[in-house]
Amino acid sequence: MNLSSQATQGNGLLFCNFNQDQGCFACGMENGFRVYNCDPLKEKERQDFGDGGVGHIEMLFRCNYLALVGGGKNPKFPSNKVMVWDDLKKRVVIELAFDNEVKGVRLRRDRIVAVLLDKIKVFSFTHTPQMLHIFDTTQNPRGLCVICPNSNNSLLAFPGEKTGHVQVVDLANTERSPVDIAAHDNALFCLSLNLPGTRLATASEKGTLIRVFDTNSGIQLHELRRGANAALIYCINFNTDSSLLCVSSDHGTIHIFSVEDPAGKSKDSTLASAKSVLPKYFNSRWSFSRFQVPSGAQSICAFGSDKNSVITICADGSYYKFLFTPKGECNRDVYAQFLRMTDGD
């Protein structure tokens, strides 16, 4: 969740993102960064920089390395550099410089991925990183790119050179042709991989549909309908066994879809039996549960540690934990203001 271009809350929050297993989230601030445990909510780390802000932060599970990019009114680091911070040593240990502004960064235990406006650059995660790959993309101002953190799968997914297309590359075997997925007619707005890297979820800037693809074949497995009206999809995340998907948007709602559907949870259109003669609108799968974020603020979401729970992190500093039943009934379980916490809370 990148807020640097629209930081209107006045709370100093510039960026927020979950780690790879969604057990933590990290925040880039106008004066440093913070790291929180998701469920239960607890501040784990706070680094205050008196001289600048962090506009992008990427964790590596729960280890001591974080990737930082400067941002805000007074950036701590140049916007064309990726800085790898060692939180044990409390200093930058790796610095990568580029000709242009860094739009995003991704980490896994053996790779650093820098996302530029029209390129993806992949480096070894070593004390002296070596550039291993360069991939061309379409214009990618949102820095869209996802990498599988699983040690048995080295897939990298990013916008292709054609509008609405996704390229899926195996970094362990780049001689193999990339899987090209024609995901949407419109420009991509959000990408998400499940933890094993077998499923890819996508949304376009139109935001009415989320599509789920098999990453090996590129075949579409599900088409999920968030609604009839256009929306900005801020976040898509799978649960641990990839049976559910949660989605947040600028409409202030969190939708939950079944993407395995063994018991028919998601509401296929009641007119699906007549799909051969009805518009495509009626053939999509609908969410089986949804809840409204009370503040309506920009948000990201992920599944909690409790079964059938969703954690929502909002740009206004709000934290919500929602519980839902298999029938789709939901209620708010926890509310907090995470920016007001200290590491003693």
mmCIF file of C-alpha atoms in Angstrom:
data_model
loop_
_atom_site.group_PDB
_atom_site.id
_atom_site.type_symbol
_atom_site.label_atom_id
_atom_site.label_comp_id
_atom_site.label_asym_id
_atom_site.label_seq_id
_atom_site.Cartn_x
_atom_site.Cartn_y
_atom_site.Cartn_z
ATOM 1 C CA MET A 1 0.000 0.000 0.000
ATOM 2 C CA ASN A 2 1.861 3.007 -1.301
ATOM 3 C CA LEU A 3 0.622 6.274 0.172
ATOM 4 C CA SER A 4 3.525 8.568 -0.708
ATOM 5 C CA SER A 5 1.630 10.246 -3.553
ATOM 6 C CA GLN A 6 -1.558 10.733 -1.518
ATOM 7 C CA ALA A 7 -0.558 10.910 2.131
ATOM 8 C CA THR A 8 -3.595 12.816 3.354
ATOM 9 C CA GLN A 9 -4.052 11.247 6.801
ATOM 10 C CA GLY A 10 -1.401 13.424 8.456
ATOM 11 C CA ASN A 11 -0.049 10.487 10.485
ATOM 12 C CA GLY A 12 3.321 10.128 8.719
ATOM 13 C CA LEU A 13 2.464 6.767 7.146
ATOM 14 C CA LEU A 14 3.898 6.422 3.622
ATOM 15 C CA PHE A 15 3.830 2.703 2.875
ATOM 16 C CA CYS A 16 2.536 -0.527 4.373
ATOM 17 C CA ASN A 17 3.016 -4.133 3.309
ATOM 18 C CA PHE A 18 2.759 -7.668 4.684
ATOM 19 C CA ASN A 19 5.738 -10.002 4.841
ATOM 20 C CA GLN A 20 5.824 -13.215 2.801
ATOM 21 C CA ASP A 21 3.733 -15.373 5.152
ATOM 22 C CA GLN A 22 1.441 -12.487 6.202
ATOM 23 C CA GLY A 23 2.424 -12.940 9.840
ATOM 24 C CA CYS A 24 3.883 -9.421 10.053
ATOM 25 C CA PHE A 25 3.472 -6.058 8.388
ATOM 26 C CA ALA A 26 5.970 -3.247 7.962
ATOM 27 C CA CYS A 27 5.349 0.484 7.648
ATOM 28 C CA GLY A 28 7.470 3.130 5.948
ATOM 29 C CA MET A 29 7.117 6.437 7.786
ATOM 30 C CA GLU A 30 8.108 10.065 7.290
ATOM 31 C CA ASN A 31 10.662 9.517 10.061
ATOM 32 C CA GLY A 32 11.731 5.853 9.732
ATOM 33 C CA PHE A 33 9.982 2.485 9.781
ATOM 34 C CA ARG A 34 8.036 0.152 12.049
ATOM 35 C CA VAL A 35 7.385 -3.592 12.078
ATOM 36 C CA TYR A 36 4.339 -5.242 13.671
ATOM 37 C CA ASN A 37 3.170 -8.751 14.400
ATOM 38 C CA CYS A 38 -0.224 -9.227 12.717
ATOM 39 C CA ASP A 39 -2.158 -11.528 15.003
ATOM 40 C CA PRO A 40 -2.071 -10.739 17.833
ATOM 41 C CA LEU A 41 -1.161 -7.139 17.014
ATOM 42 C CA LYS A 42 2.141 -6.090 18.575
ATOM 43 C CA GLU A 43 4.816 -3.598 17.633
ATOM 44 C CA LYS A 44 8.033 -5.590 17.130
ATOM 45 C CA GLU A 45 10.486 -2.968 15.895
ATOM 46 C CA ARG A 46 10.714 0.799 15.531
ATOM 47 C CA GLN A 47 13.536 2.607 13.786
ATOM 48 C CA ASP A 48 13.364 6.383 13.914
ATOM 49 C CA PHE A 49 15.455 8.368 11.459
ATOM 50 C CA GLY A 50 15.664 11.983 12.474
ATOM 51 C CA ASP A 51 16.646 13.029 8.977
ATOM 52 C CA GLY A 52 14.263 11.341 6.545
ATOM 53 C CA GLY A 53 11.460 9.042 5.445
ATOM 54 C CA VAL A 54 11.037 5.550 4.008
ATOM 55 C CA GLY A 55 8.706 5.302 1.025
ATOM 56 C CA HIS A 56 9.004 1.553 0.478
ATOM 57 C CA ILE A 57 9.884 -1.314 2.822
ATOM 58 C CA GLU A 58 10.110 -5.045 2.130
ATOM 59 C CA MET A 59 10.576 -7.663 4.824
ATOM 60 C CA LEU A 60 12.141 -11.108 4.409
ATOM 61 C CA PHE A 61 9.872 -13.269 6.547
ATOM 62 C CA ARG A 62 10.948 -12.340 10.123
ATOM 63 C CA CYS A 63 14.697 -12.136 9.629
ATOM 64 C CA ASN A 64 16.873 -9.096 10.335
ATOM 65 C CA TYR A 65 17.136 -7.922 6.705
ATOM 66 C CA LEU A 66 14.763 -5.340 5.239
ATOM 67 C CA ALA A 67 14.906 -3.548 1.891
ATOM 68 C CA LEU A 68 14.298 0.202 2.083
ATOM 69 C CA VAL A 69 13.732 2.942 -0.480
ATOM 70 C CA GLY A 70 13.620 6.582 0.533
ATOM 71 C CA GLY A 71 10.370 8.533 0.285
ATOM 72 C CA GLY A 72 8.165 11.240 1.715
ATOM 73 C CA LYS A 73 8.786 14.959 2.076
ATOM 74 C CA ASN A 74 12.415 14.430 3.083
ATOM 75 C CA PRO A 75 13.618 10.991 1.880
ATOM 76 C CA LYS A 76 16.160 9.224 4.066
ATOM 77 C CA PHE A 77 17.703 7.590 0.971
ATOM 78 C CA PRO A 78 17.720 8.545 -2.735
ATOM 79 C CA SER A 79 14.677 7.279 -4.634
ATOM 80 C CA ASN A 80 16.946 5.558 -7.178
ATOM 81 C CA LYS A 81 18.567 3.285 -4.581
ATOM 82 C CA VAL A 82 17.624 0.068 -2.805
ATOM 83 C CA MET A 83 19.171 -0.106 0.659
ATOM 84 C CA VAL A 84 19.282 -3.432 2.507
ATOM 85 C CA TRP A 85 19.102 -2.720 6.226
ATOM 86 C CA ASP A 86 20.485 -5.158 8.822
ATOM 87 C CA ASP A 87 18.349 -4.609 11.895
ATOM 88 C CA LEU A 88 20.815 -6.401 14.146
ATOM 89 C CA LYS A 89 23.635 -4.073 13.144
ATOM 90 C CA LYS A 90 21.260 -1.111 12.780
ATOM 91 C CA ARG A 91 22.821 -0.017 9.527
ATOM 92 C CA VAL A 92 22.706 -0.394 5.748
ATOM 93 C CA VAL A 93 24.792 -3.369 4.583
ATOM 94 C CA ILE A 94 23.941 -3.436 0.841
ATOM 95 C CA GLU A 95 23.326 -0.529 -1.521
ATOM 96 C CA LEU A 96 22.065 -0.869 -5.099
ATOM 97 C CA ALA A 97 21.923 2.244 -7.308
ATOM 98 C CA PHE A 98 19.972 2.687 -10.562
ATOM 99 C CA ASP A 99 19.613 5.334 -13.253
ATOM 100 C CA ASN A 100 15.933 5.851 -12.470
ATOM 101 C CA GLU A 101 13.528 5.841 -9.546
ATOM 102 C CA VAL A 102 12.875 2.492 -7.864
ATOM 103 C CA LYS A 103 9.154 1.667 -8.043
ATOM 104 C CA GLY A 104 9.270 -1.479 -5.925
ATOM 105 C CA VAL A 105 11.514 -4.116 -4.381
ATOM 106 C CA ARG A 106 11.036 -7.795 -3.570
ATOM 107 C CA LEU A 107 13.160 -10.151 -1.475
ATOM 108 C CA ARG A 108 13.648 -13.851 -1.108
ATOM 109 C CA ARG A 109 16.498 -15.592 0.674
ATOM 110 C CA ASP A 110 18.673 -15.767 -2.438
ATOM 111 C CA ARG A 111 17.453 -12.841 -4.554
ATOM 112 C CA ILE A 112 16.911 -9.071 -4.511
ATOM 113 C CA VAL A 113 14.465 -7.830 -7.153
ATOM 114 C CA ALA A 114 14.366 -4.130 -8.056
ATOM 115 C CA VAL A 115 11.362 -2.855 -10.008
ATOM 116 C CA LEU A 116 11.933 0.163 -12.265
ATOM 117 C CA LEU A 117 9.440 1.958 -14.496
ATOM 118 C CA ASP A 118 9.912 -0.396 -17.469
ATOM 119 C CA LYS A 119 12.403 -3.006 -16.229
ATOM 120 C CA ILE A 120 12.862 -5.668 -13.574
ATOM 121 C CA LYS A 121 16.438 -6.268 -12.370
ATOM 122 C CA VAL A 122 17.275 -9.400 -10.385
ATOM 123 C CA PHE A 123 20.382 -9.661 -8.166
ATOM 124 C CA SER A 124 21.942 -12.333 -6.001
ATOM 125 C CA PHE A 125 21.319 -11.732 -2.291
ATOM 126 C CA THR A 126 24.962 -11.713 -1.276
ATOM 127 C CA HIS A 127 27.258 -9.225 0.448
ATOM 128 C CA THR A 128 28.282 -8.018 -3.019
ATOM 129 C CA PRO A 129 25.161 -8.599 -5.149
ATOM 130 C CA GLN A 130 25.615 -9.619 -8.773
ATOM 131 C CA MET A 131 23.025 -8.718 -11.398
ATOM 132 C CA LEU A 132 21.648 -11.985 -12.801
ATOM 133 C CA HIS A 133 18.696 -10.998 -15.023
ATOM 134 C CA ILE A 134 16.995 -8.021 -16.662
ATOM 135 C CA PHE A 135 13.401 -8.248 -17.881
ATOM 136 C CA ASP A 136 11.554 -5.611 -19.909
ATOM 137 C CA THR A 137 8.037 -4.646 -18.882
ATOM 138 C CA THR A 138 5.344 -2.251 -19.977
ATOM 139 C CA GLN A 139 5.190 1.041 -18.056
ATOM 140 C CA ASN A 140 4.861 -0.093 -14.446
ATOM 141 C CA PRO A 141 4.408 2.972 -12.213
ATOM 142 C CA ARG A 142 2.913 0.896 -9.367
ATOM 143 C CA GLY A 143 5.996 -1.331 -9.216
ATOM 144 C CA LEU A 144 3.969 -4.516 -9.718
ATOM 145 C CA CYS A 145 6.057 -7.647 -9.232
ATOM 146 C CA VAL A 146 5.695 -10.776 -7.102
ATOM 147 C CA ILE A 147 8.266 -13.467 -6.354
ATOM 148 C CA CYS A 148 7.638 -16.865 -4.814
ATOM 149 C CA PRO A 149 9.399 -17.085 -1.416
ATOM 150 C CA ASN A 150 9.308 -20.893 -1.411
ATOM 151 C CA SER A 151 12.810 -22.378 -1.669
ATOM 152 C CA ASN A 152 11.481 -25.057 -4.047
ATOM 153 C CA ASN A 153 9.988 -22.578 -6.499
ATOM 154 C CA SER A 154 11.749 -19.590 -8.072
ATOM 155 C CA LEU A 155 8.882 -18.048 -10.026
ATOM 156 C CA LEU A 156 8.794 -14.317 -10.683
ATOM 157 C CA ALA A 157 5.652 -12.655 -12.095
ATOM 158 C CA PHE A 158 5.441 -9.122 -13.479
ATOM 159 C CA PRO A 159 3.632 -7.075 -16.155
ATOM 160 C CA GLY A 160 4.569 -8.127 -19.668
ATOM 161 C CA GLU A 161 5.290 -5.776 -22.529
ATOM 162 C CA LYS A 162 1.662 -5.999 -23.716
ATOM 163 C CA THR A 163 -1.050 -4.197 -21.745
ATOM 164 C CA GLY A 164 -2.847 -6.528 -19.338
ATOM 165 C CA HIS A 165 -0.378 -9.392 -19.815
ATOM 166 C CA VAL A 166 1.650 -11.078 -17.063
ATOM 167 C CA GLN A 167 5.007 -12.756 -17.607
ATOM 168 C CA VAL A 168 5.841 -15.677 -15.304
ATOM 169 C CA VAL A 169 9.549 -16.538 -15.308
ATOM 170 C CA ASP A 170 11.355 -19.382 -13.546
ATOM 171 C CA LEU A 171 14.536 -17.794 -12.196
ATOM 172 C CA ALA A 172 16.032 -21.244 -11.692
ATOM 173 C CA ASN A 173 15.617 -21.996 -15.407
ATOM 174 C CA THR A 174 15.532 -18.797 -17.453
ATOM 175 C CA GLU A 175 16.232 -20.736 -20.657
ATOM 176 C CA ARG A 176 12.679 -22.001 -20.398
ATOM 177 C CA SER A 177 10.251 -19.711 -22.234
ATOM 178 C CA PRO A 178 8.241 -17.468 -19.885
ATOM 179 C CA VAL A 179 4.562 -18.226 -19.400
ATOM 180 C CA ASP A 180 2.666 -15.331 -20.988
ATOM 181 C CA ILE A 181 -0.775 -14.787 -19.460
ATOM 182 C CA ALA A 182 -3.277 -12.489 -21.167
ATOM 183 C CA ALA A 183 -4.926 -11.634 -17.868
ATOM 184 C CA HIS A 184 -6.943 -8.488 -18.675
ATOM 185 C CA ASP A 185 -7.814 -6.101 -21.480
ATOM 186 C CA ASN A 186 -6.924 -3.112 -19.301
ATOM 187 C CA ALA A 187 -3.638 -2.289 -17.559
ATOM 188 C CA LEU A 188 -2.745 -4.406 -14.518
ATOM 189 C CA PHE A 189 -3.288 -2.894 -11.079
ATOM 190 C CA CYS A 190 -2.629 -5.722 -8.589
ATOM 191 C CA LEU A 191 -0.791 -9.089 -8.578
ATOM 192 C CA SER A 192 -0.530 -11.801 -5.943
ATOM 193 C CA LEU A 193 1.070 -15.263 -5.713
ATOM 194 C CA ASN A 194 0.102 -17.936 -3.237
ATOM 195 C CA LEU A 195 2.850 -19.153 -0.903
ATOM 196 C CA PRO A 196 3.837 -22.258 -2.964
ATOM 197 C CA GLY A 197 3.823 -20.183 -6.164
ATOM 198 C CA THR A 198 1.284 -22.370 -7.968
ATOM 199 C CA ARG A 199 -1.485 -19.755 -8.264
ATOM 200 C CA LEU A 200 -1.443 -16.179 -9.532
ATOM 201 C CA ALA A 201 -4.273 -13.698 -8.860
ATOM 202 C CA THR A 202 -4.611 -10.539 -10.952
ATOM 203 C CA ALA A 203 -6.762 -7.415 -11.166
ATOM 204 C CA SER A 204 -6.805 -4.635 -13.732
ATOM 205 C CA GLU A 205 -7.248 -0.906 -13.256
ATOM 206 C CA LYS A 206 -10.976 -1.442 -13.901
ATOM 207 C CA GLY A 207 -11.177 -3.582 -10.760
ATOM 208 C CA THR A 208 -14.448 -5.436 -11.326
ATOM 209 C CA LEU A 209 -12.854 -8.868 -11.850
ATOM 210 C CA ILE A 210 -10.107 -10.847 -10.139
ATOM 211 C CA ARG A 211 -8.748 -13.752 -12.148
ATOM 212 C CA VAL A 212 -6.787 -16.718 -10.809
ATOM 213 C CA PHE A 213 -4.337 -18.619 -13.022
ATOM 214 C CA ASP A 214 -2.222 -21.748 -12.818
ATOM 215 C CA THR A 215 1.376 -20.461 -12.924
ATOM 216 C CA ASN A 216 2.753 -23.544 -14.679
ATOM 217 C CA SER A 217 0.319 -23.636 -17.599
ATOM 218 C CA GLY A 218 -1.082 -20.098 -17.558
ATOM 219 C CA ILE A 219 -4.622 -21.529 -17.657
ATOM 220 C CA GLN A 220 -7.354 -19.469 -16.000
ATOM 221 C CA LEU A 221 -8.875 -21.351 -13.069
ATOM 222 C CA HIS A 222 -11.320 -18.815 -11.636
ATOM 223 C CA GLU A 223 -12.975 -15.534 -12.525
ATOM 224 C CA LEU A 224 -14.151 -13.694 -9.438
ATOM 225 C CA ARG A 225 -16.448 -10.679 -9.524
ATOM 226 C CA ARG A 226 -15.883 -8.007 -6.898
ATOM 227 C CA GLY A 227 -18.785 -5.917 -8.167
ATOM 228 C CA ALA A 228 -20.351 -4.224 -11.164
ATOM 229 C CA ASN A 229 -18.774 -0.791 -10.677
ATOM 230 C CA ALA A 230 -15.131 0.076 -11.282
ATOM 231 C CA ALA A 231 -12.821 0.016 -8.252
ATOM 232 C CA LEU A 232 -9.140 0.276 -7.359
ATOM 233 C CA ILE A 233 -7.971 -3.087 -6.001
ATOM 234 C CA TYR A 234 -5.393 -2.318 -3.325
ATOM 235 C CA CYS A 235 -4.603 -5.822 -2.174
ATOM 236 C CA ILE A 236 -5.189 -9.517 -2.977
ATOM 237 C CA ASN A 237 -3.993 -12.336 -0.723
ATOM 238 C CA PHE A 238 -4.452 -16.114 -0.549
ATOM 239 C CA ASN A 239 -4.815 -18.009 2.706
ATOM 240 C CA THR A 240 -2.229 -20.631 3.668
ATOM 241 C CA ASP A 241 -3.812 -23.542 1.798
ATOM 242 C CA SER A 242 -4.875 -21.392 -1.195
ATOM 243 C CA SER A 243 -8.546 -22.231 -0.736
ATOM 244 C CA LEU A 244 -9.613 -18.637 -0.012
ATOM 245 C CA LEU A 245 -8.811 -15.194 -1.375
ATOM 246 C CA CYS A 246 -9.323 -11.807 0.314
ATOM 247 C CA VAL A 247 -9.522 -8.554 -1.623
ATOM 248 C CA SER A 248 -9.567 -4.897 -0.543
ATOM 249 C CA SER A 249 -10.594 -1.930 -2.695
ATOM 250 C CA ASP A 250 -11.222 1.796 -2.622
ATOM 251 C CA HIS A 251 -14.912 1.073 -1.977
ATOM 252 C CA GLY A 252 -13.960 0.367 1.637
ATOM 253 C CA THR A 253 -14.982 -3.285 1.468
ATOM 254 C CA ILE A 254 -13.135 -6.556 2.066
ATOM 255 C CA HIS A 255 -14.396 -9.454 -0.067
ATOM 256 C CA ILE A 256 -13.663 -13.131 0.610
ATOM 257 C CA PHE A 257 -13.858 -15.655 -2.214
ATOM 258 C CA SER A 258 -13.571 -19.399 -2.260
ATOM 259 C CA VAL A 259 -11.084 -20.447 -4.932
ATOM 260 C CA GLU A 260 -11.357 -24.184 -4.362
ATOM 261 C CA ASP A 261 -15.064 -24.222 -3.564
ATOM 262 C CA PRO A 262 -15.492 -27.815 -2.343
ATOM 263 C CA ALA A 263 -18.763 -26.870 -0.623
ATOM 264 C CA GLY A 264 -19.968 -24.206 -3.027
ATOM 265 C CA LYS A 265 -19.177 -21.262 -0.757
ATOM 266 C CA SER A 266 -18.827 -18.563 -3.367
ATOM 267 C CA LYS A 267 -22.086 -17.426 -4.843
ATOM 268 C CA ASP A 268 -22.114 -18.305 -8.501
ATOM 269 C CA SER A 269 -24.865 -16.397 -10.230
ATOM 270 C CA THR A 270 -28.292 -17.885 -9.626
ATOM 271 C CA LEU A 271 -28.701 -17.706 -13.381
ATOM 272 C CA ALA A 272 -25.507 -19.636 -14.108
ATOM 273 C CA SER A 273 -27.469 -22.500 -15.644
ATOM 274 C CA ALA A 274 -28.454 -20.144 -18.431
ATOM 275 C CA LYS A 275 -24.901 -18.872 -18.976
ATOM 276 C CA SER A 276 -24.858 -19.797 -22.635
ATOM 277 C CA VAL A 277 -27.407 -17.102 -23.394
ATOM 278 C CA LEU A 278 -26.595 -14.540 -20.702
ATOM 279 C CA PRO A 279 -23.844 -11.904 -20.581
ATOM 280 C CA LYS A 280 -20.495 -12.859 -19.079
ATOM 281 C CA TYR A 281 -21.421 -10.836 -15.975
ATOM 282 C CA PHE A 282 -23.600 -13.701 -14.752
ATOM 283 C CA ASN A 283 -20.913 -16.347 -15.177
ATOM 284 C CA SER A 284 -18.429 -14.933 -12.676
ATOM 285 C CA ARG A 285 -18.086 -16.166 -9.112
ATOM 286 C CA TRP A 286 -19.083 -13.762 -6.353
ATOM 287 C CA SER A 287 -17.654 -13.410 -2.851
ATOM 288 C CA PHE A 288 -19.352 -15.480 -0.153
ATOM 289 C CA SER A 289 -18.522 -12.952 2.579
ATOM 290 C CA ARG A 290 -17.812 -9.250 2.717
ATOM 291 C CA PHE A 291 -17.408 -6.579 5.362
ATOM 292 C CA GLN A 292 -17.123 -2.835 5.392
ATOM 293 C CA VAL A 293 -14.042 -1.114 6.796
ATOM 294 C CA PRO A 294 -15.640 1.436 9.156
ATOM 295 C CA SER A 295 -13.277 4.279 8.301
ATOM 296 C CA GLY A 296 -13.395 3.619 4.559
ATOM 297 C CA ALA A 297 -9.662 4.381 4.406
ATOM 298 C CA GLN A 298 -7.295 2.778 1.913
ATOM 299 C CA SER A 299 -6.443 -0.678 3.237
ATOM 300 C CA ILE A 300 -4.619 -3.961 2.738
ATOM 301 C CA CYS A 301 -5.857 -7.325 3.984
ATOM 302 C CA ALA A 302 -4.577 -10.810 4.766
ATOM 303 C CA PHE A 303 -5.834 -13.902 6.557
ATOM 304 C CA GLY A 304 -5.162 -14.072 10.293
ATOM 305 C CA SER A 305 -3.671 -16.839 12.404
ATOM 306 C CA ASP A 306 -7.135 -17.919 13.570
ATOM 307 C CA LYS A 307 -9.176 -19.953 11.126
ATOM 308 C CA ASN A 308 -11.705 -17.836 9.238
ATOM 309 C CA SER A 309 -10.236 -14.494 10.236
ATOM 310 C CA VAL A 310 -8.997 -11.548 8.173
ATOM 311 C CA ILE A 311 -6.617 -8.789 9.256
ATOM 312 C CA THR A 312 -7.083 -5.330 7.719
ATOM 313 C CA ILE A 313 -4.484 -2.553 7.939
ATOM 314 C CA CYS A 314 -5.672 0.953 7.037
ATOM 315 C CA ALA A 315 -3.950 4.139 5.928
ATOM 316 C CA ASP A 316 -5.465 6.057 8.849
ATOM 317 C CA GLY A 317 -3.606 3.800 11.321
ATOM 318 C CA SER A 318 -6.573 1.526 12.032
ATOM 319 C CA TYR A 319 -6.206 -2.227 12.581
ATOM 320 C CA TYR A 320 -9.189 -4.554 12.304
ATOM 321 C CA LYS A 321 -9.592 -8.268 12.807
ATOM 322 C CA PHE A 322 -12.770 -9.664 11.269
ATOM 323 C CA LEU A 323 -14.165 -13.151 11.828
ATOM 324 C CA PHE A 324 -16.352 -14.918 9.270
ATOM 325 C CA THR A 325 -18.257 -18.187 9.146
ATOM 326 C CA PRO A 326 -18.374 -20.709 6.289
ATOM 327 C CA LYS A 327 -21.846 -19.338 5.535
ATOM 328 C CA GLY A 328 -20.436 -15.834 5.085
ATOM 329 C CA GLU A 329 -21.628 -14.236 8.326
ATOM 330 C CA CYS A 330 -19.005 -11.840 9.707
ATOM 331 C CA ASN A 331 -18.280 -9.588 12.653
ATOM 332 C CA ARG A 332 -15.502 -7.332 13.905
ATOM 333 C CA ASP A 333 -13.404 -9.001 16.602
ATOM 334 C CA VAL A 334 -10.556 -6.521 17.242
ATOM 335 C CA TYR A 335 -9.990 -2.825 16.609
ATOM 336 C CA ALA A 336 -6.812 -0.884 17.419
ATOM 337 C CA GLN A 337 -4.768 2.119 16.342
ATOM 338 C CA PHE A 338 -1.399 0.543 15.531
ATOM 339 C CA LEU A 339 0.520 3.804 15.039
ATOM 340 C CA ARG A 340 -0.198 4.739 18.649
ATOM 341 C CA MET A 341 1.298 1.533 20.010
ATOM 342 C CA THR A 342 4.772 1.136 21.458
ATOM 343 C CA ASP A 343 6.944 -1.977 21.574
ATOM 344 C CA GLY A 344 5.848 -2.439 25.172
ATOM 345 C CA ASP A 345 2.152 -2.813 24.285
#
